[in-house]
mmCIF file of C-alpha atoms and ligand atoms in Angstrom:
data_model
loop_
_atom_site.group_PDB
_atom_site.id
_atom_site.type_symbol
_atom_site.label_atom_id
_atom_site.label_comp_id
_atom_site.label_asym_id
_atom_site.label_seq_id
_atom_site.Cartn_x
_atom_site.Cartn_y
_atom_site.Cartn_z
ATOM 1 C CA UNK A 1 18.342 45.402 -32.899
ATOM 2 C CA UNK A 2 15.429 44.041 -32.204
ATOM 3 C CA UNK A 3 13.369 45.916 -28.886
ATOM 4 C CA UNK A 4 13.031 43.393 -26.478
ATOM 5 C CA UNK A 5 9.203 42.949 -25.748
ATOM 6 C CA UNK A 6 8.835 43.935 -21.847
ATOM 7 C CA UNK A 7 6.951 41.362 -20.427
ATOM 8 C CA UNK A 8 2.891 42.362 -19.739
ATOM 9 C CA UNK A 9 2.751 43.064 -15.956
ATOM 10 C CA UNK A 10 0.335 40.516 -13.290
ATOM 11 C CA UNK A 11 -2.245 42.640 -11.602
ATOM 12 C CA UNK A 12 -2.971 42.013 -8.104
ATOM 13 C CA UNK A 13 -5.958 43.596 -6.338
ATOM 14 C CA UNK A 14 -5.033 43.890 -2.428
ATOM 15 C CA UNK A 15 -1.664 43.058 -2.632
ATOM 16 C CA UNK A 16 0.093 45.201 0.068
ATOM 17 C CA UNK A 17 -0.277 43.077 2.762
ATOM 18 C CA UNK A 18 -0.867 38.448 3.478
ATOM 19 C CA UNK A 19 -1.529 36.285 0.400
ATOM 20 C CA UNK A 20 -1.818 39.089 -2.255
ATOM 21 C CA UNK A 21 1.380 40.387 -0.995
ATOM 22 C CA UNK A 22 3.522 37.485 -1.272
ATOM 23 C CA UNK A 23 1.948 36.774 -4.569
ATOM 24 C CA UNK A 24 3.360 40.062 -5.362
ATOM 25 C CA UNK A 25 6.639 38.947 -3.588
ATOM 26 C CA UNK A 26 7.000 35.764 -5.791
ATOM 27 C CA UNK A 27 6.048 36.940 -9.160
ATOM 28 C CA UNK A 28 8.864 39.723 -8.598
ATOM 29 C CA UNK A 29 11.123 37.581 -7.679
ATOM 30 C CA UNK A 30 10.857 35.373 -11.106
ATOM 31 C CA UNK A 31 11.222 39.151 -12.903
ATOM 32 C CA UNK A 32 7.650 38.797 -13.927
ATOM 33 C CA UNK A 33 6.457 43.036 -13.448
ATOM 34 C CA UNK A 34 3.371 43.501 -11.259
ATOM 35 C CA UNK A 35 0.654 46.121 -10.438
ATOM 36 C CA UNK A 36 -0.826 45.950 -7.341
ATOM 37 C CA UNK A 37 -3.894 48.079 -5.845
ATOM 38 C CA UNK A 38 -3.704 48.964 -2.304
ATOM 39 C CA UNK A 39 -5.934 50.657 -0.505
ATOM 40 C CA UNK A 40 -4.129 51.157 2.726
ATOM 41 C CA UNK A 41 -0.654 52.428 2.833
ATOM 42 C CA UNK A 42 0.918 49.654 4.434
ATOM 43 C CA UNK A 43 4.599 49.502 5.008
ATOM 44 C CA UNK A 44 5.204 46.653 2.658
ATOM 45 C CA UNK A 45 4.348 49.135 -0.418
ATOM 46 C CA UNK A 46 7.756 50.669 0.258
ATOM 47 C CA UNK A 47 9.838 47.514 -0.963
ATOM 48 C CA UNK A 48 7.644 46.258 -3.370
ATOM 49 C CA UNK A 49 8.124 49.807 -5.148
ATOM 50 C CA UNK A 50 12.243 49.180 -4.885
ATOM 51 C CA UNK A 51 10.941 45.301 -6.332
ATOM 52 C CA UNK A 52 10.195 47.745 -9.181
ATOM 53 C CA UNK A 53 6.087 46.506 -8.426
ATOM 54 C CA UNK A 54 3.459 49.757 -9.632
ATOM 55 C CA UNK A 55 1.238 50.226 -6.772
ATOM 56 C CA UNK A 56 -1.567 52.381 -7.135
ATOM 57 C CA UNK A 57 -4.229 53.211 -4.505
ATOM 58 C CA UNK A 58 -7.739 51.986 -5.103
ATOM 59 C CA UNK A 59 -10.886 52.067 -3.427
ATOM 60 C CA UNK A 60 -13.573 49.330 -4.501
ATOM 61 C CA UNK A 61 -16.237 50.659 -1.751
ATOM 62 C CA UNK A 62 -18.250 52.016 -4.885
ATOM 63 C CA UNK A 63 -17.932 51.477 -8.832
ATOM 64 C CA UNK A 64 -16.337 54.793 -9.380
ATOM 65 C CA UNK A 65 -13.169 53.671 -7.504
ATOM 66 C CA UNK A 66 -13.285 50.521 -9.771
ATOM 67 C CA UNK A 67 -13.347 52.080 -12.508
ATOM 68 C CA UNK A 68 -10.846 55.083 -12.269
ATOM 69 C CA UNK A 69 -8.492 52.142 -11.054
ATOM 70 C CA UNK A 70 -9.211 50.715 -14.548
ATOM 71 C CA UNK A 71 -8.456 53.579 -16.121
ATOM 72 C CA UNK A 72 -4.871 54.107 -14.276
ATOM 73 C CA UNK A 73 -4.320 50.391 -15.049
ATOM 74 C CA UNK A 74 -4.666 51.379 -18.835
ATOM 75 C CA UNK A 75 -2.634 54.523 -18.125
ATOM 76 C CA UNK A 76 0.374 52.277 -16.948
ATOM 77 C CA UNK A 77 0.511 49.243 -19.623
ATOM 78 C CA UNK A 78 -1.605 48.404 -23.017
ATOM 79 C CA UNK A 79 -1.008 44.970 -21.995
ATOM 80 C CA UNK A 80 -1.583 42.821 -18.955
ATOM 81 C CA UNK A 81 0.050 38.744 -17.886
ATOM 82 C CA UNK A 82 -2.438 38.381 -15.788
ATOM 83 C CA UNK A 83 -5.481 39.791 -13.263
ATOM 84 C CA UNK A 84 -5.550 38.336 -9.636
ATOM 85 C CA UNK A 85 -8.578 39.391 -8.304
ATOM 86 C CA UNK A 86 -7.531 38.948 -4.343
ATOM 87 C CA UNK A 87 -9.240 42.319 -2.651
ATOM 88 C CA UNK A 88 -11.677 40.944 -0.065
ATOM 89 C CA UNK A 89 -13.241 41.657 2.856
ATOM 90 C CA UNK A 90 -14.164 38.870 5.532
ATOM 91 C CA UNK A 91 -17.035 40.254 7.316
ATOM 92 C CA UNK A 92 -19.480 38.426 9.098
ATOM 93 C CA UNK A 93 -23.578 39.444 9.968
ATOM 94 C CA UNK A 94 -23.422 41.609 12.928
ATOM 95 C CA UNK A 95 -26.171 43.389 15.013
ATOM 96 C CA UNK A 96 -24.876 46.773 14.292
ATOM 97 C CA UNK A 97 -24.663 46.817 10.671
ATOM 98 C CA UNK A 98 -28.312 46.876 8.578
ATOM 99 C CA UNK A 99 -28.082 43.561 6.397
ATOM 100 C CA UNK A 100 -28.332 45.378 3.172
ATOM 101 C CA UNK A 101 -25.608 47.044 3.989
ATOM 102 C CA UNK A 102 -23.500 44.108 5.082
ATOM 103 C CA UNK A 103 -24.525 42.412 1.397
ATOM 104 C CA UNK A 104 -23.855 45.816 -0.672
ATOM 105 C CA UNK A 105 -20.253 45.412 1.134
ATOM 106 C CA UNK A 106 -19.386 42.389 -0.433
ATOM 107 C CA UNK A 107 -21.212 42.139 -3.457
ATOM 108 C CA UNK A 108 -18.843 45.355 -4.220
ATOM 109 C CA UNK A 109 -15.572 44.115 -3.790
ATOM 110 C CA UNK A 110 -16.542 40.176 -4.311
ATOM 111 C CA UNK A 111 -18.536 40.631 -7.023
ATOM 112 C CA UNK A 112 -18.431 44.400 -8.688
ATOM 113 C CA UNK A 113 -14.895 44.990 -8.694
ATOM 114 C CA UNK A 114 -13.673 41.742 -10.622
ATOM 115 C CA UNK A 115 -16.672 41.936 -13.186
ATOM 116 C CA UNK A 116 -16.114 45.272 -13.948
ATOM 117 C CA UNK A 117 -12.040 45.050 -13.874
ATOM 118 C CA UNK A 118 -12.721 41.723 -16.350
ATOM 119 C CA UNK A 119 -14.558 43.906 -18.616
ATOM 120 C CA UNK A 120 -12.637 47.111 -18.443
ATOM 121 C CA UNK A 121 -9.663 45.599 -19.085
ATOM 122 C CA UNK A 122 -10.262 42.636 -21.026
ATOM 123 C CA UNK A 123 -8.510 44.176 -24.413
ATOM 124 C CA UNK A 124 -5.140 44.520 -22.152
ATOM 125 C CA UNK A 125 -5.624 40.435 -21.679
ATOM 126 C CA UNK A 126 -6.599 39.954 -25.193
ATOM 127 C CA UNK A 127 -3.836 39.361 -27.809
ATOM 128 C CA UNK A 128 -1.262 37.832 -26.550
ATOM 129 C CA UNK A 129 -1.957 34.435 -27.988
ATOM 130 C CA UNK A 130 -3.666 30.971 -26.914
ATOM 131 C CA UNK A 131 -3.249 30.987 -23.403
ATOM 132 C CA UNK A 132 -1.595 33.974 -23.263
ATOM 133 C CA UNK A 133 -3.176 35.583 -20.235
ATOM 134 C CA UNK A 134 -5.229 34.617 -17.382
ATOM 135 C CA UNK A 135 -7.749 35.488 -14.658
ATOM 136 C CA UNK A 136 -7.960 34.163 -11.497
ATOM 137 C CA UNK A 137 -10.701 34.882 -9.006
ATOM 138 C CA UNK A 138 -9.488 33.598 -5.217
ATOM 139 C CA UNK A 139 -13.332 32.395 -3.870
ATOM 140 C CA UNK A 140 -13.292 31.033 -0.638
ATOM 141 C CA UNK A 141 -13.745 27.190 0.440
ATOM 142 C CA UNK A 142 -17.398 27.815 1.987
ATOM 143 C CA UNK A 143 -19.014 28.455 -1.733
ATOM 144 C CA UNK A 144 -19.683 24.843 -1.731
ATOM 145 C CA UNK A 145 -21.133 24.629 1.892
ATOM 146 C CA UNK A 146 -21.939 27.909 2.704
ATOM 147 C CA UNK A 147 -21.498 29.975 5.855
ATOM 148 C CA UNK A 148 -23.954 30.357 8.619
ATOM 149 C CA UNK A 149 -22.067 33.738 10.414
ATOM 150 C CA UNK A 150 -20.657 34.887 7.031
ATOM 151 C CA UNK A 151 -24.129 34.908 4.682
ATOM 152 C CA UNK A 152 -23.564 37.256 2.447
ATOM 153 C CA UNK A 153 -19.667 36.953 2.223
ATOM 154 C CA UNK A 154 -20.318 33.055 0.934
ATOM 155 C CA UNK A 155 -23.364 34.350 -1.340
ATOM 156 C CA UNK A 156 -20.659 36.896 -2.791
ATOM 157 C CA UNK A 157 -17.603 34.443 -3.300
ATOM 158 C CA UNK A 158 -20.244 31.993 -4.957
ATOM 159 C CA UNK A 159 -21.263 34.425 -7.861
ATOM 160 C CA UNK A 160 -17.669 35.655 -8.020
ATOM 161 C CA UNK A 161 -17.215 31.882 -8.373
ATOM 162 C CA UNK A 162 -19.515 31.569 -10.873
ATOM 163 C CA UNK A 163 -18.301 34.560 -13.119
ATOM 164 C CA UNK A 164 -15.077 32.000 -13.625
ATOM 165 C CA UNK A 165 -17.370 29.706 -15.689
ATOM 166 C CA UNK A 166 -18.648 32.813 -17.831
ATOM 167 C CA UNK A 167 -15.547 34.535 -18.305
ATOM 168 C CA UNK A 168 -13.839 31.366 -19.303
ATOM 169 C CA UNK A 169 -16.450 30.835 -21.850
ATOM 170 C CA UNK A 170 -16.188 34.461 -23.170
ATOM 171 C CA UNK A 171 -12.558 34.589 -23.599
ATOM 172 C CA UNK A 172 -10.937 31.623 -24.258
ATOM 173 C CA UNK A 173 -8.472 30.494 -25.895
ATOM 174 C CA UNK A 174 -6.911 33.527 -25.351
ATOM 175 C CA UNK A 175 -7.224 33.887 -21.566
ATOM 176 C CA UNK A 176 -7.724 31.313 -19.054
ATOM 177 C CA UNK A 177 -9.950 32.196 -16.204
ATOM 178 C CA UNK A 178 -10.144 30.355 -12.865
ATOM 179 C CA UNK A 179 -10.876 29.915 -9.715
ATOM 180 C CA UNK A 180 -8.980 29.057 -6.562
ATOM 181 C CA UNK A 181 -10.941 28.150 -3.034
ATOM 182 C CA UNK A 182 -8.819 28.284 -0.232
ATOM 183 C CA UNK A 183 -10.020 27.369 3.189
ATOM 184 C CA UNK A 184 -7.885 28.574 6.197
ATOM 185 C CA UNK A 185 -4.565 29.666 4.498
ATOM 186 C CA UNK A 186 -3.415 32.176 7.572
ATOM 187 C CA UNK A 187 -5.267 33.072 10.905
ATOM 188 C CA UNK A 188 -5.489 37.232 11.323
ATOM 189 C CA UNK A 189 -3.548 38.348 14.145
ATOM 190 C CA UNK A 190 -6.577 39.066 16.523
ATOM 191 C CA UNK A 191 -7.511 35.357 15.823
ATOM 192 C CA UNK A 192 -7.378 34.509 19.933
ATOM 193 C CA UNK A 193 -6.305 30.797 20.971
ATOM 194 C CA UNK A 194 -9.844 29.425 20.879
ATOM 195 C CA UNK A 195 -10.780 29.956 17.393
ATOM 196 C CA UNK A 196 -7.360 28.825 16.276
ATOM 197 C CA UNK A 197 -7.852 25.288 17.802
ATOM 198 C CA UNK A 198 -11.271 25.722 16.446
ATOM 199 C CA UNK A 199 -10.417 26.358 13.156
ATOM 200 C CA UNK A 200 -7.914 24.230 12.552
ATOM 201 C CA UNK A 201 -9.833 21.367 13.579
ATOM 202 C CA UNK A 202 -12.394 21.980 10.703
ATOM 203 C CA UNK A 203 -9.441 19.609 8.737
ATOM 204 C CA UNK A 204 -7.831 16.701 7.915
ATOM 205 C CA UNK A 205 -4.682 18.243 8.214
ATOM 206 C CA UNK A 206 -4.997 20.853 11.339
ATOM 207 C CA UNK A 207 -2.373 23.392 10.218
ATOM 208 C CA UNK A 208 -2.119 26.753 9.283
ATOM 209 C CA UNK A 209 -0.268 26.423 5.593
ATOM 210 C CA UNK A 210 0.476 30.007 5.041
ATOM 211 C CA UNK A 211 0.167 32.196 1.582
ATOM 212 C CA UNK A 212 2.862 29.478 -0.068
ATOM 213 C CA UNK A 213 0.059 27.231 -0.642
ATOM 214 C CA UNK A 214 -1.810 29.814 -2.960
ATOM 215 C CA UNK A 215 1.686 31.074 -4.324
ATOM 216 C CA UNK A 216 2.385 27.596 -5.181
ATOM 217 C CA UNK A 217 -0.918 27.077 -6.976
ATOM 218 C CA UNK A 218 -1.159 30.700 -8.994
ATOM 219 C CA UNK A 219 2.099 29.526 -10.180
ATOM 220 C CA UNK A 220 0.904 26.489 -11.502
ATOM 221 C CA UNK A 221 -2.107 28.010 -13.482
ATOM 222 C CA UNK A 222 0.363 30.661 -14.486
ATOM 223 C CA UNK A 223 2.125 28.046 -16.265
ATOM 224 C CA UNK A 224 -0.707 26.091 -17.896
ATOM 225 C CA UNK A 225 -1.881 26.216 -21.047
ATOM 226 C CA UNK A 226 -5.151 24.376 -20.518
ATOM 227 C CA UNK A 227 -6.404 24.521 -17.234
ATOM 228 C CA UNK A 228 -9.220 27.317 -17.508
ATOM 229 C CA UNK A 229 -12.879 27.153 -16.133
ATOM 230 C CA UNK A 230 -11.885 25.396 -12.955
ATOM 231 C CA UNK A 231 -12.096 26.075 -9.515
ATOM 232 C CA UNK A 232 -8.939 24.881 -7.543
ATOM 233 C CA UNK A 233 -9.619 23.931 -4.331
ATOM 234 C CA UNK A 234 -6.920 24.807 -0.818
ATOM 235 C CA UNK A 235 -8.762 23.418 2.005
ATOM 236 C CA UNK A 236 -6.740 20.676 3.996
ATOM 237 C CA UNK A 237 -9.362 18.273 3.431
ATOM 238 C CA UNK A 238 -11.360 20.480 5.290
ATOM 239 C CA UNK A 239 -14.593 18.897 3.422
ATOM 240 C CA UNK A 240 -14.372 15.453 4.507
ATOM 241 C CA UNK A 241 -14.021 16.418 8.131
HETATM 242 N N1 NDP B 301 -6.658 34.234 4.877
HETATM 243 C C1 NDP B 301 -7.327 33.085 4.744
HETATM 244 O O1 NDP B 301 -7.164 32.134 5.541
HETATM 245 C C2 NDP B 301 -8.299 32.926 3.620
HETATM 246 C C3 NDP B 301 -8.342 33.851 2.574
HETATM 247 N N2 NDP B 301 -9.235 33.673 1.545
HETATM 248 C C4 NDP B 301 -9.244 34.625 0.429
HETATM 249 O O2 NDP B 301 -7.920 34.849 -0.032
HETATM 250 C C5 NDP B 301 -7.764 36.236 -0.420
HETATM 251 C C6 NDP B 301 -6.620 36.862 0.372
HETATM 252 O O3 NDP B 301 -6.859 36.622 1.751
HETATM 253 P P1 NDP B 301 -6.145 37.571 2.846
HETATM 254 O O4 NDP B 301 -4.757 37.882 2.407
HETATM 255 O O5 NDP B 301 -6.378 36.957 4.181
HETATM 256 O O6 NDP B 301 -7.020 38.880 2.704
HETATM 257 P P2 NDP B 301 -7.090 40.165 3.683
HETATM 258 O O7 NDP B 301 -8.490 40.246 4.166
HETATM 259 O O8 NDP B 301 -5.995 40.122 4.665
HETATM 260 O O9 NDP B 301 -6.729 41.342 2.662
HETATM 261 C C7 NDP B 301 -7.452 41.543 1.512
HETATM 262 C C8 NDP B 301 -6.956 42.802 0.824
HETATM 263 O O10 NDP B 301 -8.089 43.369 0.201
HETATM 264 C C9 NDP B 301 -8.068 44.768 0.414
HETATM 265 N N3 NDP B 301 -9.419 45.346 0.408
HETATM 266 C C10 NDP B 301 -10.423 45.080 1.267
HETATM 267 N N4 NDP B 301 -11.493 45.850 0.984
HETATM 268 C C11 NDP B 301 -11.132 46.634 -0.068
HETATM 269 C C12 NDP B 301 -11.789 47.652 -0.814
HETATM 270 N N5 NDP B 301 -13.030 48.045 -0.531
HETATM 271 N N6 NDP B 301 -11.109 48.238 -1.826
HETATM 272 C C13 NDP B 301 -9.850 47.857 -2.123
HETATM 273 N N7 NDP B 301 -9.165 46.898 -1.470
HETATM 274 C C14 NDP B 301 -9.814 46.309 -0.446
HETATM 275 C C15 NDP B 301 -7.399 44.951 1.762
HETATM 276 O O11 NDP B 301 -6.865 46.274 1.832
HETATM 277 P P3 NDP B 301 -6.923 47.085 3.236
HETATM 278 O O12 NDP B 301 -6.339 46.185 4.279
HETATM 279 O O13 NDP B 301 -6.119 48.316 2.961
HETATM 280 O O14 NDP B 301 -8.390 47.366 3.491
HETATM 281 C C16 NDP B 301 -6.351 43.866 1.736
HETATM 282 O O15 NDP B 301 -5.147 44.346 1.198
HETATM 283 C C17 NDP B 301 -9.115 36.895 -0.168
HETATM 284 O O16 NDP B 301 -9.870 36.933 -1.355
HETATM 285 C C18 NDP B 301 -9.766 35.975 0.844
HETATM 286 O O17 NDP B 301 -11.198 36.048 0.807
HETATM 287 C C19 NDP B 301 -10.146 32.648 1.536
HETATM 288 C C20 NDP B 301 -10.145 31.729 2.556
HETATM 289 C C21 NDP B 301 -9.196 31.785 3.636
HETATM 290 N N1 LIG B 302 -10.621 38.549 2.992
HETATM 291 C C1 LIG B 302 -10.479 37.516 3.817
HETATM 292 N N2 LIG B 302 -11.223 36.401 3.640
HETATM 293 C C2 LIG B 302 -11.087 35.367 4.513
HETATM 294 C C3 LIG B 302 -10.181 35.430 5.562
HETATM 295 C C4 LIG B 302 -9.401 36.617 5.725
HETATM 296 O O1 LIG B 302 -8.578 36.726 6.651
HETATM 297 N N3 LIG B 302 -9.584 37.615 4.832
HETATM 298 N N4 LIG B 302 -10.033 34.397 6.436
HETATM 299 C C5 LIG B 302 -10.806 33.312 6.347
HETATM 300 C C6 LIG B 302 -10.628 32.241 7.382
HETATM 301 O O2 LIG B 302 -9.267 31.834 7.424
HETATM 302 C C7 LIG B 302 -11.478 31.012 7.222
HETATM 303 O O3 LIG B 302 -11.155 30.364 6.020
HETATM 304 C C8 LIG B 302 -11.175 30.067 8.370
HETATM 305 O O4 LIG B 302 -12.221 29.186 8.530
HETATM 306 C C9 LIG B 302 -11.842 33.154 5.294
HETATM 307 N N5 LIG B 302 -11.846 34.270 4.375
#
């Protein structure tokens, strides 16, 4: 009898809670196993466990977090789908916090934490055949226009942007790495009236899609076998408002 292969899990970093969490959501629903890092225990964890999703707590504030999440991640499967580098933090410049520090923030979890996953992990991608894995680094819509309150959040998404083009180059055919740029995909819930209207007015299409939009898309690139190298833009048309 022959053992049925089980199919190589989809890592998701930040997946207990918005977009990483209904990526989670999706991919368990089409029986394709995740691993998710959380680093809050958010009460979502609970029935992505029953899903039958591994969620292990990470912390990508320094690279010693990174890396012992690595090494759980090899603990729990020689193999890996997929890496869907999601963990982010959207903080702006502010008065109280030194600007180094605001910079050190994000170049961590934009920047360190997917470069050294990509690396640590690249031999559980490797293997599987042309096309037979993937990367995907979600960027952010303002890499191509920047950000004037959001500095070094933009500079961050732009190299993490930018690492698509060199890991594409370093592992293809057998993974395909890419990039996908949404603009506003869901307002936070202390997003007051004000900056709603505001924001949505920054597109053509004035809506709030929701995390469908980048379900939808990571889906699509899932299912490729020759898109790599790309960055996939979300944005409602946002840039020819
Ligand atoms: N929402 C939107 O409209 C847009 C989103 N994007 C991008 O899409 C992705 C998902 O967005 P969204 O769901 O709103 O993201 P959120 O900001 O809501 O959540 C991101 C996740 O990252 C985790 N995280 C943050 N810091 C760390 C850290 N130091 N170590 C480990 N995990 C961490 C958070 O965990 P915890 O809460 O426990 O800290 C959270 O689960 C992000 O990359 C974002 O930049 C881009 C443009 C628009
Ligand atoms: N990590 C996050 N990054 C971003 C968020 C967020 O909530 N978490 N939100 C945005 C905004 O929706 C922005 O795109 C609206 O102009 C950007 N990045």
């Amino acid at each position: 009898m022959t053992e049925l292969t089980p199919a190589a899990p989809v890592l998701i970093t930040g997946g207990a809670k918005r977009i990483g969490l209904a990526l989670a959501e999706s991919l368990l629903q089409q029986n394709i196993p995740v691993i998710v890092s959380y680093r809050h225990p958010y009460p979502a964890l609970d029935s992505l466990r029953e899903k039958g999703a591994c969620c292990i707590q990470a912390d990508f504030s320094d690279n010693a977090g990174i890396l012992a999440f690595a090494e759980k991640v090899r603990a729990k499967t020689s193999k890996l789908r997929g890496i869907i580098h999601n963990a982010s933090a959207w903080v702006a410049e502010s008065p109280e916090t030194p600007p180094q520090d605001t910079m050190a923030m994000m170049l961590q979890i934009h920047v360190y934490a997917p470069y050294l996953l990509n690396i640590e992990l690249e031999e559980c991608l490797r293997g599987q055949g042309t096309a037979g894995a993937d990367i995907i680094h979600i960027t952010d819509f303002v890499v191509e226009k920047g950000s004037k309150k959001h500095i070094a959040y933009s500079a961050s998404k732009a190299a993490l942007d930018n690492m698509t083009l060199s890991f594409a180059r370093k592992l293809a055919p057998e993974v395909k790495v890419n990039s996908i740029a949404p603009a506003l995909i869901l307002f936070n819930p202390d997003d007051d009236a004000e900056y709603r209207e505001h924001a949505l007015n920054k597109s053509l299409m004035k809506i709030e899609p929701g995390e469908g939009e980048i379900v939808a898309l990571v889906d699509y690139i899932l299912r490729s076998n020759y898109v790599t190298g790309r960055t996939h833009c979300v944005d409602g048309g946002r840039r020819l408002r």
